[in-house]
PDB file of C-alpha atoms in Angstrom:
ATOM      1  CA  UNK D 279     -11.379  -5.788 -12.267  1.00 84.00           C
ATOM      2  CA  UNK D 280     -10.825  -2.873  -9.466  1.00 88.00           C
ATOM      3  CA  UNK D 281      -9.257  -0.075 -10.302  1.00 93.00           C
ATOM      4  CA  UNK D 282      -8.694   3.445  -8.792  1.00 96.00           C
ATOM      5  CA  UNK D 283      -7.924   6.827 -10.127  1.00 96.00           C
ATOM      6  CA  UNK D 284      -6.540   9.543  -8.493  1.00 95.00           C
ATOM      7  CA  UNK D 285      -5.480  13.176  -9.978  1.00 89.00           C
ATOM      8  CA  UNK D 286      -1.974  13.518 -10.924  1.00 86.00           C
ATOM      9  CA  UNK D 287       0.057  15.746  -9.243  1.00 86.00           C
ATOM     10  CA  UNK D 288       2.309  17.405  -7.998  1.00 94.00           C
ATOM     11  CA  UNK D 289       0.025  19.447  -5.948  1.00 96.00           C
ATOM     12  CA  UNK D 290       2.036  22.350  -4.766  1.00 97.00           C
ATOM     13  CA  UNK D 291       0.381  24.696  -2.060  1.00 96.00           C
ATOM     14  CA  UNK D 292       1.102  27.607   0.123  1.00 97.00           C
ATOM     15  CA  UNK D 293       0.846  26.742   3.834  1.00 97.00           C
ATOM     16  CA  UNK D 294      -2.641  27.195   5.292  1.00 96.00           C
ATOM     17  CA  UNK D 295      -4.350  26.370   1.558  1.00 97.00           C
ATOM     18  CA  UNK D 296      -7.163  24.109   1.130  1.00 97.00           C
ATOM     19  CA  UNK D 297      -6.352  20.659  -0.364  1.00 97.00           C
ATOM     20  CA  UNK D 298      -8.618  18.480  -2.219  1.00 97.00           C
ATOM     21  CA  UNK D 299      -7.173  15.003  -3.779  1.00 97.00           C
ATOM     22  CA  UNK D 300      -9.652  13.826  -6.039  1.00 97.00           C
ATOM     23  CA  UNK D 301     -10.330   9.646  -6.335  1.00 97.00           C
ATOM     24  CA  UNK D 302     -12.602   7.618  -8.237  1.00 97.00           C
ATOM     25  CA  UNK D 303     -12.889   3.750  -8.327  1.00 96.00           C
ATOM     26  CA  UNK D 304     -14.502   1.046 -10.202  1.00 95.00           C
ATOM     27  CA  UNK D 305     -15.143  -2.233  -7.797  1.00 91.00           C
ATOM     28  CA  UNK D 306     -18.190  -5.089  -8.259  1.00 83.00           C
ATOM     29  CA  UNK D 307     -19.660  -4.811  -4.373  1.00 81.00           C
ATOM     30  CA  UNK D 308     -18.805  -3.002  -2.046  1.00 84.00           C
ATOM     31  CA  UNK D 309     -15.424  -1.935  -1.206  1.00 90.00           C
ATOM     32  CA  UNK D 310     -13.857  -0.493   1.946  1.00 91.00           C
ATOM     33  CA  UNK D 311     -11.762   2.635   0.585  1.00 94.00           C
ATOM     34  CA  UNK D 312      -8.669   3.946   2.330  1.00 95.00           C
ATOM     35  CA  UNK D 313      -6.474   6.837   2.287  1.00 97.00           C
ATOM     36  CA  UNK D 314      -2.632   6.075   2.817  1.00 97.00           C
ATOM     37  CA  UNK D 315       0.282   8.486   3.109  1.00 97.00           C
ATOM     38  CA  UNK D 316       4.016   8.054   2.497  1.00 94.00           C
ATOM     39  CA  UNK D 317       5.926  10.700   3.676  1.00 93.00           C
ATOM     40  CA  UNK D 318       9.742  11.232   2.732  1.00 89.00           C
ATOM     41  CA  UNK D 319      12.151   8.476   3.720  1.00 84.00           C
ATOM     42  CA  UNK D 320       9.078   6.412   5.414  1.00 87.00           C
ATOM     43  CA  UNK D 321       7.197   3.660   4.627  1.00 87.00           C
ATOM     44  CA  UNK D 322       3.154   3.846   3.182  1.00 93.00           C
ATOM     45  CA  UNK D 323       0.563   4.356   6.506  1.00 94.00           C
ATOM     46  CA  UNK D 324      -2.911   4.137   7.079  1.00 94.00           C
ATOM     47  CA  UNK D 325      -4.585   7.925   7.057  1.00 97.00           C
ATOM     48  CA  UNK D 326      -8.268   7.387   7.590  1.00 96.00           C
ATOM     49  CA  UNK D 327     -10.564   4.647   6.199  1.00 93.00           C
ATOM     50  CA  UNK D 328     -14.404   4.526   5.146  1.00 94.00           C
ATOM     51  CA  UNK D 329     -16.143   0.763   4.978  1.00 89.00           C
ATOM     52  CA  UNK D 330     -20.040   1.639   3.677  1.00 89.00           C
ATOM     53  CA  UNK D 331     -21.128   4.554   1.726  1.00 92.00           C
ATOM     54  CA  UNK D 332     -21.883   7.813   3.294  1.00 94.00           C
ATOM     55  CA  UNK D 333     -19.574   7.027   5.726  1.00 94.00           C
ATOM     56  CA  UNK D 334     -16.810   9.668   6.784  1.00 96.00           C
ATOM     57  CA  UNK D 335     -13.359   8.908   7.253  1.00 96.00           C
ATOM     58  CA  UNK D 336     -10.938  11.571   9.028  1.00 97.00           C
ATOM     59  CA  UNK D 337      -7.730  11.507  11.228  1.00 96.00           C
ATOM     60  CA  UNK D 338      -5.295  14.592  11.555  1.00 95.00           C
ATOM     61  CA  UNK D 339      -7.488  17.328   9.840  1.00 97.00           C
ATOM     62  CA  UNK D 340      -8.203  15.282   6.528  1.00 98.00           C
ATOM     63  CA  UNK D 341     -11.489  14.037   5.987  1.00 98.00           C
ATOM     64  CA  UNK D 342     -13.059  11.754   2.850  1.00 98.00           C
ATOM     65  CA  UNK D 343     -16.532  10.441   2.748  1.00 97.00           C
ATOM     66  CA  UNK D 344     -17.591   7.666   0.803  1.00 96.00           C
ATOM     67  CA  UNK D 345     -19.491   8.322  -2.064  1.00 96.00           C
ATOM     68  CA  UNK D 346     -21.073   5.472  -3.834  1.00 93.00           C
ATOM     69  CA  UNK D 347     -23.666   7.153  -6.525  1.00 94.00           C
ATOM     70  CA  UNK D 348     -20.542   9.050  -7.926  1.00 95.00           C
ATOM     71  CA  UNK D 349     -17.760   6.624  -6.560  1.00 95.00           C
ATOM     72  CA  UNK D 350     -15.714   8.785  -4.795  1.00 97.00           C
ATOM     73  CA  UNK D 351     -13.498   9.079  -2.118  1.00 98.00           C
ATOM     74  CA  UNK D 352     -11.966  12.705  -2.296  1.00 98.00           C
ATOM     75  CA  UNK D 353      -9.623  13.608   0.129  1.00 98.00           C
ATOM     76  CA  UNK D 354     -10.110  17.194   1.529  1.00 98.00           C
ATOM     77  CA  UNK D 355      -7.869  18.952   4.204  1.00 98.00           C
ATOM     78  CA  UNK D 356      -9.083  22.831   5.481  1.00 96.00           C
ATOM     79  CA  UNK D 357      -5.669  24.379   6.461  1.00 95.00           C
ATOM     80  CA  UNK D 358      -2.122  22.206   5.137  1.00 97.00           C
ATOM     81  CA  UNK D 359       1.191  22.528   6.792  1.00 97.00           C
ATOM     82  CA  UNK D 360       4.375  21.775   5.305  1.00 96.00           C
ATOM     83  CA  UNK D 361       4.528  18.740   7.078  1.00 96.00           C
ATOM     84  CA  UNK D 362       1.692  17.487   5.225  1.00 97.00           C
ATOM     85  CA  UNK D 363       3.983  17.651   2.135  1.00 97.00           C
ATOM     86  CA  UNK D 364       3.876  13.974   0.775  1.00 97.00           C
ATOM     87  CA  UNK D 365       2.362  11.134  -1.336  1.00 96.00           C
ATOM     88  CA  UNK D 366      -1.187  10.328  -0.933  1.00 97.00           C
ATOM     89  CA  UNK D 367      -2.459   7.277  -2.046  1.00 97.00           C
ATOM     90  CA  UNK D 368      -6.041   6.425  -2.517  1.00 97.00           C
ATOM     91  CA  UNK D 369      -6.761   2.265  -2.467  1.00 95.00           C
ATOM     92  CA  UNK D 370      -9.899  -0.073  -1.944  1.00 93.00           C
ATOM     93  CA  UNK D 371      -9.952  -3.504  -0.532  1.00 89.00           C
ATOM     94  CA  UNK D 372     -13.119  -5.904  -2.218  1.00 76.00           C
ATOM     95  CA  UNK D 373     -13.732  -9.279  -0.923  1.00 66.00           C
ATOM     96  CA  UNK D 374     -11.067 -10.801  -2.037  1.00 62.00           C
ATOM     97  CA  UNK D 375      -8.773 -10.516   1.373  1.00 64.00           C
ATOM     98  CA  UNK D 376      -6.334  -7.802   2.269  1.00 72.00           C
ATOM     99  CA  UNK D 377      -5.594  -7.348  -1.282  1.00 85.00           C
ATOM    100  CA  UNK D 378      -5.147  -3.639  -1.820  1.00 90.00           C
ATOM    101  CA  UNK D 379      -5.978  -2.004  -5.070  1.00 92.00           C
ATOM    102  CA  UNK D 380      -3.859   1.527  -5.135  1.00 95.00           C
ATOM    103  CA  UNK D 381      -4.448   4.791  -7.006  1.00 96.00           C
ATOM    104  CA  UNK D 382      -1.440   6.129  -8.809  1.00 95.00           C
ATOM    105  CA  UNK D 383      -0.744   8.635  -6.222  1.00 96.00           C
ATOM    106  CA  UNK D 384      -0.790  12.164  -5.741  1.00 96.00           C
ATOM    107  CA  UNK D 385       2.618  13.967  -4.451  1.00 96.00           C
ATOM    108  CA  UNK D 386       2.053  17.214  -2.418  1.00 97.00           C
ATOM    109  CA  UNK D 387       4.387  19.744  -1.131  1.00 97.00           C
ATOM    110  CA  UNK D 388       3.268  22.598   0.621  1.00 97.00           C
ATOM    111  CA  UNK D 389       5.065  25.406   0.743  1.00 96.00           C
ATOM    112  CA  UNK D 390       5.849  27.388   3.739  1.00 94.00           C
TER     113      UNK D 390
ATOM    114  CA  UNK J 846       5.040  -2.441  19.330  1.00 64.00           C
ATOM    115  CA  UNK J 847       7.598  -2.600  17.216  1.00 77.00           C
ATOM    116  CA  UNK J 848       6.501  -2.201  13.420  1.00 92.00           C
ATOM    117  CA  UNK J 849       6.862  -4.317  10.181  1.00 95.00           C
ATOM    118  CA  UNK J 850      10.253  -5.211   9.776  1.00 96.00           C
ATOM    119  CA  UNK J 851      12.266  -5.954   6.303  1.00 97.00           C
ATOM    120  CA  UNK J 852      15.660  -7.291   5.588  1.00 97.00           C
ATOM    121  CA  UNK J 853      17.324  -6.383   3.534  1.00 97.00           C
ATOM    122  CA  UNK J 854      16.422  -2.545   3.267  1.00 96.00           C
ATOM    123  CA  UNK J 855      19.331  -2.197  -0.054  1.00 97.00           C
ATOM    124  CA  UNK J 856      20.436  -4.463  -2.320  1.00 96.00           C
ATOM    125  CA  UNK J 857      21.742  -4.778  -5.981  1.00 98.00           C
ATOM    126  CA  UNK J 858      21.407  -8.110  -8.071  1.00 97.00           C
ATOM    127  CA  UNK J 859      22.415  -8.931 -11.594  1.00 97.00           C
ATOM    128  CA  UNK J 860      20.219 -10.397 -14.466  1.00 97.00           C
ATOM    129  CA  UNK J 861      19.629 -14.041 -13.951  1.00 97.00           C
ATOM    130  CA  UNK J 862      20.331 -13.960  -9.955  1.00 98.00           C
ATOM    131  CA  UNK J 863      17.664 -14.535  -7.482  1.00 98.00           C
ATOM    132  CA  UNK J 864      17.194 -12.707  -4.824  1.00 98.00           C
ATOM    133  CA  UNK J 865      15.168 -13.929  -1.385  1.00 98.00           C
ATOM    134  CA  UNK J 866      13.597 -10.657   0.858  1.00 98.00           C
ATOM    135  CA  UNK J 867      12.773 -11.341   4.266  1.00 98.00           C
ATOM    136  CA  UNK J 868       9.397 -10.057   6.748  1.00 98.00           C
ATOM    137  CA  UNK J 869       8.435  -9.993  10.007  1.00 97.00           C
ATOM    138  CA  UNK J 870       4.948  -8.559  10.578  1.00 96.00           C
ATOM    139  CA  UNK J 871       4.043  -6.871  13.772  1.00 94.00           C
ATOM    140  CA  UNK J 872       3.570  -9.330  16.730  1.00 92.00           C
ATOM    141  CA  UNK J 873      -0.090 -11.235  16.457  1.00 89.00           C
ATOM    142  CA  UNK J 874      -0.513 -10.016  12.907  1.00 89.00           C
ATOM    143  CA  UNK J 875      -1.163 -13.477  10.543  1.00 88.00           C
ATOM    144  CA  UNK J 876      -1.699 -11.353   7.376  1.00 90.00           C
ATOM    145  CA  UNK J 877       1.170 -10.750   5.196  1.00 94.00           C
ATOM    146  CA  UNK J 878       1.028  -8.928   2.448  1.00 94.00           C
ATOM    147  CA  UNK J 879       3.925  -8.029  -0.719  1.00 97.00           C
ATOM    148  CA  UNK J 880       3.672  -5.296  -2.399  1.00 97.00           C
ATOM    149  CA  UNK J 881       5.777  -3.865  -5.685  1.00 97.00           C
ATOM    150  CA  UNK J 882       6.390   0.113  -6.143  1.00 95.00           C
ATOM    151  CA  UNK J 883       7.528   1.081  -9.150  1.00 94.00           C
ATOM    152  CA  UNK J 884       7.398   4.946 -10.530  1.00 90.00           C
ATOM    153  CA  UNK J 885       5.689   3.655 -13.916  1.00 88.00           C
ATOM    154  CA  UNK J 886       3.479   0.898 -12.472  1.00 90.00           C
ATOM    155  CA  UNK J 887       2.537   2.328  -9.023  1.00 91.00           C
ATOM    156  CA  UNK J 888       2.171   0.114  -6.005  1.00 94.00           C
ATOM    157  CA  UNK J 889       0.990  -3.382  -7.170  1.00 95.00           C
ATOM    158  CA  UNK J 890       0.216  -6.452  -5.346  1.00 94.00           C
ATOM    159  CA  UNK J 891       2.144  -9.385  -5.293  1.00 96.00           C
ATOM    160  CA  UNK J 892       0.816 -11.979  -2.623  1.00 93.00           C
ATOM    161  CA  UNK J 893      -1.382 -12.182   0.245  1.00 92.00           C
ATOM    162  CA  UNK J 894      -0.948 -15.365   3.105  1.00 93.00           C
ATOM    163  CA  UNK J 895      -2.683 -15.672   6.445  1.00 90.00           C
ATOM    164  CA  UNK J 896      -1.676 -18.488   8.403  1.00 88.00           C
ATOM    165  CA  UNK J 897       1.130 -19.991   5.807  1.00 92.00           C
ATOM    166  CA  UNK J 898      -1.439 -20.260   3.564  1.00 92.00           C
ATOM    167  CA  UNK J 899      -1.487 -18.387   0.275  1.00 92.00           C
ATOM    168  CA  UNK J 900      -4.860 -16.240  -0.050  1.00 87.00           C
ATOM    169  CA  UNK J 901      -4.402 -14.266  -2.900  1.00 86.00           C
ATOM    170  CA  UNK J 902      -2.198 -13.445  -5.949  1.00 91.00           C
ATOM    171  CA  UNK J 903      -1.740 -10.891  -8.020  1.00 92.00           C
ATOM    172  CA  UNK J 904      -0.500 -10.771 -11.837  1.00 93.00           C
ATOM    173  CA  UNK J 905       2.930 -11.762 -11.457  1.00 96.00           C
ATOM    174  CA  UNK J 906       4.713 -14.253 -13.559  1.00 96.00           C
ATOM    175  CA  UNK J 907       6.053 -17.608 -11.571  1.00 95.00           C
ATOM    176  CA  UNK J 908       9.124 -16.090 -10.922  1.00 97.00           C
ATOM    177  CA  UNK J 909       7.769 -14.322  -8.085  1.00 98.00           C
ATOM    178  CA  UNK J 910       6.971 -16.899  -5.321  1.00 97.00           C
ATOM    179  CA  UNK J 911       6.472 -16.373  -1.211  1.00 97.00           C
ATOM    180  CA  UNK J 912       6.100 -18.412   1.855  1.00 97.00           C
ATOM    181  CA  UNK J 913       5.065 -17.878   5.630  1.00 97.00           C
ATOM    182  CA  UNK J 914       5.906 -19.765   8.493  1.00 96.00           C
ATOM    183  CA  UNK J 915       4.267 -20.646  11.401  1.00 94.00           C
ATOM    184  CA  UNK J 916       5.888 -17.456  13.471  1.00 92.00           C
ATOM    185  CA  UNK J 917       4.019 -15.601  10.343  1.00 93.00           C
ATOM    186  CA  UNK J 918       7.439 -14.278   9.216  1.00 97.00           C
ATOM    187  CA  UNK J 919       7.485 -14.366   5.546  1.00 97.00           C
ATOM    188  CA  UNK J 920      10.060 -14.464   2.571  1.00 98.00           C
ATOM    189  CA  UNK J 921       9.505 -13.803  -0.965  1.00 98.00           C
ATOM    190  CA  UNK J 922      11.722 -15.087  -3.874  1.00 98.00           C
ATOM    191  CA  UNK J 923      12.110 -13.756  -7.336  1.00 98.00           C
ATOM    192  CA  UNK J 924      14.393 -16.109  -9.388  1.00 96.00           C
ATOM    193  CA  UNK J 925      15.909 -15.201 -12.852  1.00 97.00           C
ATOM    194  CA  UNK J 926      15.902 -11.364 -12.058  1.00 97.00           C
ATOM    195  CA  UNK J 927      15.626  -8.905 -15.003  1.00 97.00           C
ATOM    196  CA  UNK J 928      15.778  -5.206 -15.303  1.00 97.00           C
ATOM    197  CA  UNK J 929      11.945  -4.331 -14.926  1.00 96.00           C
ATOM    198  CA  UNK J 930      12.510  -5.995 -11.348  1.00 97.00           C
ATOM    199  CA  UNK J 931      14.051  -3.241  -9.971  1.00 97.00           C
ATOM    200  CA  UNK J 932      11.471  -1.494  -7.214  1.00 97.00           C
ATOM    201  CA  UNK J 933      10.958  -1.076  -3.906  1.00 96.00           C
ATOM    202  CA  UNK J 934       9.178  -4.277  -2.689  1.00 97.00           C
ATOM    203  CA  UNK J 935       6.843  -3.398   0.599  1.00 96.00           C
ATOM    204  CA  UNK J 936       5.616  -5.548   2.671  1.00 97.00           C
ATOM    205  CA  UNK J 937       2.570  -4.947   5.085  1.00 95.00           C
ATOM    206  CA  UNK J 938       0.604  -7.304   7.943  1.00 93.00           C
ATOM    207  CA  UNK J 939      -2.664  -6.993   8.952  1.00 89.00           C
ATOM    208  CA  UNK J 940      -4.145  -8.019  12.267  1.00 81.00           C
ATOM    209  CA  UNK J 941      -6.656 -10.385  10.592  1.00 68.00           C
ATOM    210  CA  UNK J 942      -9.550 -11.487  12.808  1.00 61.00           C
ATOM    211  CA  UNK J 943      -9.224 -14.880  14.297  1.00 56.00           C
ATOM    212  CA  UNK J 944     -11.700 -16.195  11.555  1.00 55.00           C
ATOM    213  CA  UNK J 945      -9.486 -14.397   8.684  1.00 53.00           C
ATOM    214  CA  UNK J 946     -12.335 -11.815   8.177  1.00 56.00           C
ATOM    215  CA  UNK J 947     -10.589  -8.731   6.814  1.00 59.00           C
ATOM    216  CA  UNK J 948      -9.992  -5.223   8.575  1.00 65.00           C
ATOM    217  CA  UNK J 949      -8.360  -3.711   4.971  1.00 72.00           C
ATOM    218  CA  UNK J 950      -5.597  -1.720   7.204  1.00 84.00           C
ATOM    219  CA  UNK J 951      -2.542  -2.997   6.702  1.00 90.00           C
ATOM    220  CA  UNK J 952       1.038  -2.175   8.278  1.00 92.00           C
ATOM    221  CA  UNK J 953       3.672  -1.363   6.044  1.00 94.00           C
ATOM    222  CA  UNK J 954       7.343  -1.725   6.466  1.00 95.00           C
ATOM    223  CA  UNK J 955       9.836   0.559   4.630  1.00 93.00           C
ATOM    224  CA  UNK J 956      10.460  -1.701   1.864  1.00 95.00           C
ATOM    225  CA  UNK J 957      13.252  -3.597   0.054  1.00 97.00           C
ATOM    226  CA  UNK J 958      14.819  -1.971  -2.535  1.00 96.00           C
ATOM    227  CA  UNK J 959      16.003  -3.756  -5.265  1.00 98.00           C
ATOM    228  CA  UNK J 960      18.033  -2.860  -8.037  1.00 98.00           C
ATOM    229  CA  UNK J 961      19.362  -4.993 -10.944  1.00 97.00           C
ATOM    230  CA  UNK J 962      21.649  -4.837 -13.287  1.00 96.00           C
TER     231      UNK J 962
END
């Protein structure tokens, strides 16, 4: 079946630091891959989204492009800010309807 | 717009109750999804339905069960609760084409925590 996998974390990070969230996935097809968020106290939301490889997902300085001769999707920001501190979840979607398959989630907290 | 809404947003059960949480998906959206968060099993799907029909299923036992109605509201039941069903139970809609094709981006709500005891 699908499956994802997604470094552990915590990530911890000084503000302005590169971040890179590593995810891999197994899927038969081709999947659409997503990035979701949840930040503290709120509830999981779309962060950017990639549908057919080589395509590039990005939305508030994060960026992921979809790799499908190393299936990929690693999640790369240049400069964090504390209020990027959160969980990051990487997840694909096969034909099989909205079903969401999720990573196991990476927390981050950036450090001012 | 208001957002994905879920009632209750707390509650505590005992072993053996049943416990019924409640939906309602953004207005138009006619995908709703259930979700379960645990911090040992991750996020794992429950059910999908798109216009009260159920689309998909995940690996639950028959103790979970959902329904939609025709507003696309939905409710999802688990009877005979044990332990291992305390989580955060999330519920998302998705603003499904008009055929049902798939757009993958769902709307989360902040979830139904459940505890039991």
């Amino acid at each position: 079946g699908d499956s994802v996998t997604q470094m552990e974390g915590p990530v911890t990070l000084s503000e302005e630091a590169f971040l890179t969230i590593n995810c891999t996935y197994t899927a038969t097809g081709y999947p659409s891959l997503f990035w979701y968020v949840q930040y503290p106290g709120e509830g999981l939301q779309l962060l950017l989204k990639a549908t057919k490889a080589d395509d590039k997902g990005s939305n508030k300085g994060f960026e992921a492009t979809y790799r499908k001769e190393t299936t990929s999707f690693h999640l790369e920001k240049g400069s964090v800010q504390v209020s990027d501190s959160a969980v990051y979840f990487c997840a694909l979607t096969g034909a099989a309807g909205n079903k969401l398959t999720f990573g196991g989630g990476t927390r981050v907290l950036v450090k001012p | 717009k208001a957002g994905v809404t879920q009632t209750p947003r707390y509650l505590i059960k005992t072993r053996g109750q049943q416990v019924t949480l409640s939906c309602s998906p953004i207005s138009g959206h006619r995908s709703v999804s259930w979700y379960q968060q645990t911090p040992g099993q991750g996020l794992q799907f429950l059910f999908e339905y798109f216009s009260e029909t159920q689309r998909n299923k995940g690996n639950f036992p028959g103790r979970f069960s959902g329904r939609q109605f025709s507003n696309s509201r939905s409710e999802m039941n688990v009877s005979t609760l044990e332990l291992g069903d305390s989580a955060l139970y999330l519920c998302a809609s998705s603003p499904s084409l008009t055929s049902g094709a798939n757009t993958g981006e769902l709307f989360f709500g902040e979830g139904s925590r459940l505890t039991v005891l």
